[in-house]
mmCIF file of C-alpha atoms and ligand atoms in Angstrom:
data_model
loop_
_atom_site.group_PDB
_atom_site.id
_atom_site.type_symbol
_atom_site.label_atom_id
_atom_site.label_comp_id
_atom_site.label_asym_id
_atom_site.label_seq_id
_atom_site.Cartn_x
_atom_site.Cartn_y
_atom_site.Cartn_z
ATOM 1 C CA MET Q 409 -25.731 4.854 14.663
ATOM 2 C CA ASN Q 410 -24.382 2.173 12.370
ATOM 3 C CA CYS Q 411 -20.744 1.203 12.663
ATOM 4 C CA PRO Q 412 -18.944 3.414 10.100
ATOM 5 C CA GLU Q 413 -16.629 0.536 9.249
ATOM 6 C CA CYS Q 414 -18.617 -2.701 9.012
ATOM 7 C CA GLY Q 415 -22.100 -1.157 8.888
ATOM 8 C CA ALA Q 416 -23.497 -3.112 11.848
ATOM 9 C CA PRO Q 417 -26.565 -1.415 13.373
ATOM 10 C CA GLU Q 418 -26.063 0.555 16.579
ATOM 11 C CA ASN Q 419 -22.360 -0.250 16.675
ATOM 12 C CA LEU Q 420 -23.254 -3.716 17.978
ATOM 13 C CA CYS Q 421 -20.216 -5.279 16.330
ATOM 14 C CA GLN Q 422 -17.797 -4.428 19.148
ATOM 15 C CA THR Q 423 -20.153 -5.774 21.841
ATOM 16 C CA ARG Q 424 -20.685 -8.971 19.868
ATOM 17 C CA PHE Q 425 -16.948 -9.345 19.258
ATOM 18 C CA ASP Q 426 -16.192 -9.042 22.986
ATOM 19 C CA GLU Q 427 -18.879 -11.632 23.809
ATOM 20 C CA PHE Q 428 -17.523 -14.010 21.164
ATOM 21 C CA LEU Q 429 -13.982 -13.817 22.532
ATOM 22 C CA VAL Q 430 -15.227 -14.822 25.976
ATOM 23 C CA LEU Q 431 -17.182 -17.702 24.431
ATOM 24 C CA GLU Q 432 -14.162 -18.843 22.434
ATOM 25 C CA PHE Q 433 -11.860 -18.799 25.443
ATOM 26 C CA THR Q 434 -14.296 -20.730 27.628
ATOM 27 C CA ASP Q 435 -15.556 -23.352 25.143
ATOM 28 C CA PRO Q 436 -13.117 -25.145 22.810
ATOM 29 C CA GLY Q 437 -15.983 -25.957 20.412
ATOM 30 C CA TYR Q 438 -16.314 -22.246 19.760
ATOM 31 C CA GLY Q 439 -12.606 -21.549 20.177
ATOM 32 C CA ALA Q 440 -11.847 -23.683 17.107
ATOM 33 C CA VAL Q 441 -12.447 -20.658 14.880
ATOM 34 C CA HIS Q 442 -10.795 -18.030 17.112
ATOM 35 C CA ASN Q 443 -8.177 -17.156 14.492
ATOM 36 C CA LEU Q 444 -10.909 -16.467 11.920
ATOM 37 C CA THR Q 445 -13.037 -14.371 14.275
ATOM 38 C CA VAL Q 446 -10.180 -12.023 15.148
ATOM 39 C CA CYS Q 447 -8.744 -11.768 11.658
ATOM 40 C CA THR Q 448 -12.116 -11.173 9.971
ATOM 41 C CA PHE Q 449 -13.144 -8.558 12.523
ATOM 42 C CA MET Q 450 -9.839 -6.729 12.056
ATOM 43 C CA VAL Q 451 -10.158 -6.675 8.251
ATOM 44 C CA GLN Q 452 -13.584 -5.046 8.631
ATOM 45 C CA HIS Q 453 -12.292 -2.472 11.155
ATOM 46 C CA SER Q 454 -9.262 -0.944 9.493
ATOM 47 C CA SER Q 455 -9.036 2.134 11.727
ATOM 48 C CA ARG Q 456 -7.166 0.014 14.277
ATOM 49 C CA MET Q 457 -4.307 -0.717 11.919
ATOM 50 C CA SER Q 458 -1.668 0.935 9.786
ATOM 51 C CA ARG Q 459 -2.000 0.435 6.028
ATOM 52 C CA GLN Q 460 0.623 -2.322 6.121
ATOM 53 C CA GLY Q 461 -1.051 -3.834 9.141
ATOM 54 C CA TRP Q 462 -4.340 -4.063 7.284
ATOM 55 C CA ILE Q 463 -2.689 -5.650 4.223
ATOM 56 C CA TYR Q 464 -0.959 -8.145 6.517
ATOM 57 C CA GLU Q 465 -4.283 -9.014 8.130
ATOM 58 C CA ARG Q 466 -6.017 -9.463 4.764
ATOM 59 C CA ASP Q 467 -3.177 -11.739 3.574
ATOM 60 C CA LEU Q 468 -3.566 -13.731 6.767
ATOM 61 C CA LEU Q 469 -7.300 -14.081 6.169
ATOM 62 C CA ARG Q 470 -6.564 -15.401 2.685
ATOM 63 C CA GLU Q 471 -4.153 -17.954 4.140
ATOM 64 C CA PHE Q 472 -6.821 -19.173 6.555
ATOM 65 C CA VAL Q 473 -9.776 -19.165 4.146
ATOM 66 C CA VAL Q 474 -8.283 -20.054 0.762
ATOM 67 C CA GLU Q 475 -5.093 -21.907 1.622
ATOM 68 C CA LYS Q 476 -6.675 -23.556 4.685
ATOM 69 C CA LYS Q 477 -3.572 -22.987 6.779
ATOM 70 C CA SER Q 478 -3.904 -23.601 10.492
ATOM 71 C CA PRO Q 479 -2.837 -20.972 13.052
ATOM 72 C CA SER Q 480 -0.059 -23.294 14.266
ATOM 73 C CA LEU Q 481 1.308 -23.678 10.726
ATOM 74 C CA ILE Q 482 1.351 -19.914 10.277
ATOM 75 C CA ARG Q 483 3.135 -19.486 13.627
ATOM 76 C CA GLN Q 484 5.744 -22.010 12.412
ATOM 77 C CA GLN Q 485 6.227 -20.091 9.171
ATOM 78 C CA ILE Q 486 6.758 -16.861 11.073
ATOM 79 C CA SER Q 487 9.294 -18.350 13.475
ATOM 80 C CA LYS Q 488 11.239 -19.922 10.579
ATOM 81 C CA SER Q 489 11.355 -16.733 8.577
ATOM 82 C CA VAL Q 490 14.542 -14.670 8.599
ATOM 83 C CA ASP Q 491 13.212 -11.825 10.671
ATOM 84 C CA SER Q 492 11.664 -14.290 13.137
ATOM 85 C CA GLY Q 493 8.630 -12.516 14.437
ATOM 86 C CA LYS Q 494 10.138 -9.081 14.096
ATOM 87 C CA ARG Q 495 7.837 -7.052 11.922
ATOM 88 C CA THR Q 496 9.477 -4.284 9.986
ATOM 89 C CA PHE Q 497 6.329 -2.178 10.093
ATOM 90 C CA THR Q 498 4.057 -0.746 12.745
ATOM 91 C CA PHE Q 499 0.886 -2.762 12.992
ATOM 92 C CA LYS Q 500 -1.244 -0.437 15.079
ATOM 93 C CA SER Q 501 -2.782 2.678 13.653
ATOM 94 C CA LYS Q 502 -1.220 5.900 14.874
ATOM 95 C CA THR Q 503 -4.090 8.049 13.646
ATOM 96 C CA GLY Q 504 -7.259 5.950 14.022
ATOM 97 C CA VAL Q 505 -8.172 6.869 10.461
ATOM 98 C CA PRO Q 506 -9.592 3.885 8.563
ATOM 99 C CA VAL Q 507 -7.274 2.434 5.917
ATOM 100 C CA ILE Q 508 -10.239 1.558 3.728
ATOM 101 C CA THR Q 509 -13.479 3.448 3.298
ATOM 102 C CA LYS Q 510 -15.782 0.501 2.676
ATOM 103 C CA SER Q 511 -18.785 0.312 5.005
ATOM 104 C CA ALA Q 512 -21.130 -1.992 3.051
ATOM 105 C CA TRP Q 513 -20.262 -5.656 3.408
ATOM 106 C CA ALA Q 514 -22.100 -8.837 2.425
ATOM 107 C CA LYS Q 515 -21.838 -10.057 6.032
ATOM 108 C CA THR Q 516 -20.936 -8.746 9.469
ATOM 109 C CA ILE Q 517 -20.317 -10.367 12.830
ATOM 110 C CA LEU Q 518 -24.058 -9.988 13.483
ATOM 111 C CA ASP Q 519 -24.720 -12.754 10.924
ATOM 112 C CA VAL Q 520 -23.048 -15.307 13.202
ATOM 113 C CA ARG Q 521 -25.396 -17.564 15.209
ATOM 114 C CA VAL Q 522 -24.334 -18.690 18.666
ATOM 115 C CA GLU Q 523 -26.888 -21.347 19.630
ATOM 116 C CA SER Q 524 -24.460 -24.217 18.998
ATOM 117 C CA ALA Q 525 -20.747 -24.602 18.336
ATOM 118 C CA GLU Q 526 -21.572 -26.201 14.951
ATOM 119 C CA ALA Q 527 -23.704 -23.256 13.818
ATOM 120 C CA TYR Q 528 -21.159 -20.819 15.221
ATOM 121 C CA CYS Q 529 -18.181 -22.353 13.413
ATOM 122 C CA ALA Q 530 -20.112 -22.640 10.134
ATOM 123 C CA ASP Q 531 -21.241 -19.008 10.339
ATOM 124 C CA VAL Q 532 -17.810 -17.642 11.296
ATOM 125 C CA ASN Q 533 -16.395 -19.481 8.276
ATOM 126 C CA ALA Q 534 -19.100 -18.022 6.006
ATOM 127 C CA TRP Q 535 -18.531 -14.534 7.439
ATOM 128 C CA ALA Q 536 -14.731 -14.846 6.930
ATOM 129 C CA LYS Q 537 -15.175 -16.026 3.333
ATOM 130 C CA ALA Q 538 -17.597 -13.188 2.503
ATOM 131 C CA VAL Q 539 -15.298 -10.558 4.042
ATOM 132 C CA LEU Q 540 -12.281 -11.881 2.156
ATOM 133 C CA GLU Q 541 -14.231 -11.752 -1.115
ATOM 134 C CA ASP Q 542 -15.250 -8.151 -0.411
ATOM 135 C CA ALA Q 543 -11.769 -7.148 0.812
ATOM 136 C CA GLU Q 544 -9.941 -8.620 -2.173
ATOM 137 C CA THR Q 545 -11.605 -6.085 -4.460
ATOM 138 C CA ILE Q 546 -10.214 -3.152 -2.451
ATOM 139 C CA ALA Q 547 -7.065 -1.495 -3.745
ATOM 140 C CA VAL Q 548 -4.900 -0.039 -0.968
HETATM 141 ZN ZN1 ZN W 699 -18.218 -2.602 13.035
#
């Protein structure tokens, strides 16, 4: 069965995601794009989040991809903001029902090559950019 959310064959997306996180935590060359991997995967799998959580995640992806903000800069922004780190909404989904119904995407996590850190980082960036472009057309 294909993943109902990102469309990856045989639900391989979750397995791949788990493998990538291990790789990113053990090799800094791969870990350089950790923020993008997590954020992009979350945007494609909206059943894990509340509606506001998904919108937050998509905004974050835009900040990474378009505005080229680093994770440390975004952490700084959050800690400086008035409600320092205290979200006023629930991030996690209470129902497990997807926020968006899209299941056809230009790219999925399966398009990311792992043979070298260079290829990996380039492909995660391309995947993130493609997902943002797809996600920006969705009205929620
Ligand atoms: Zn998936």
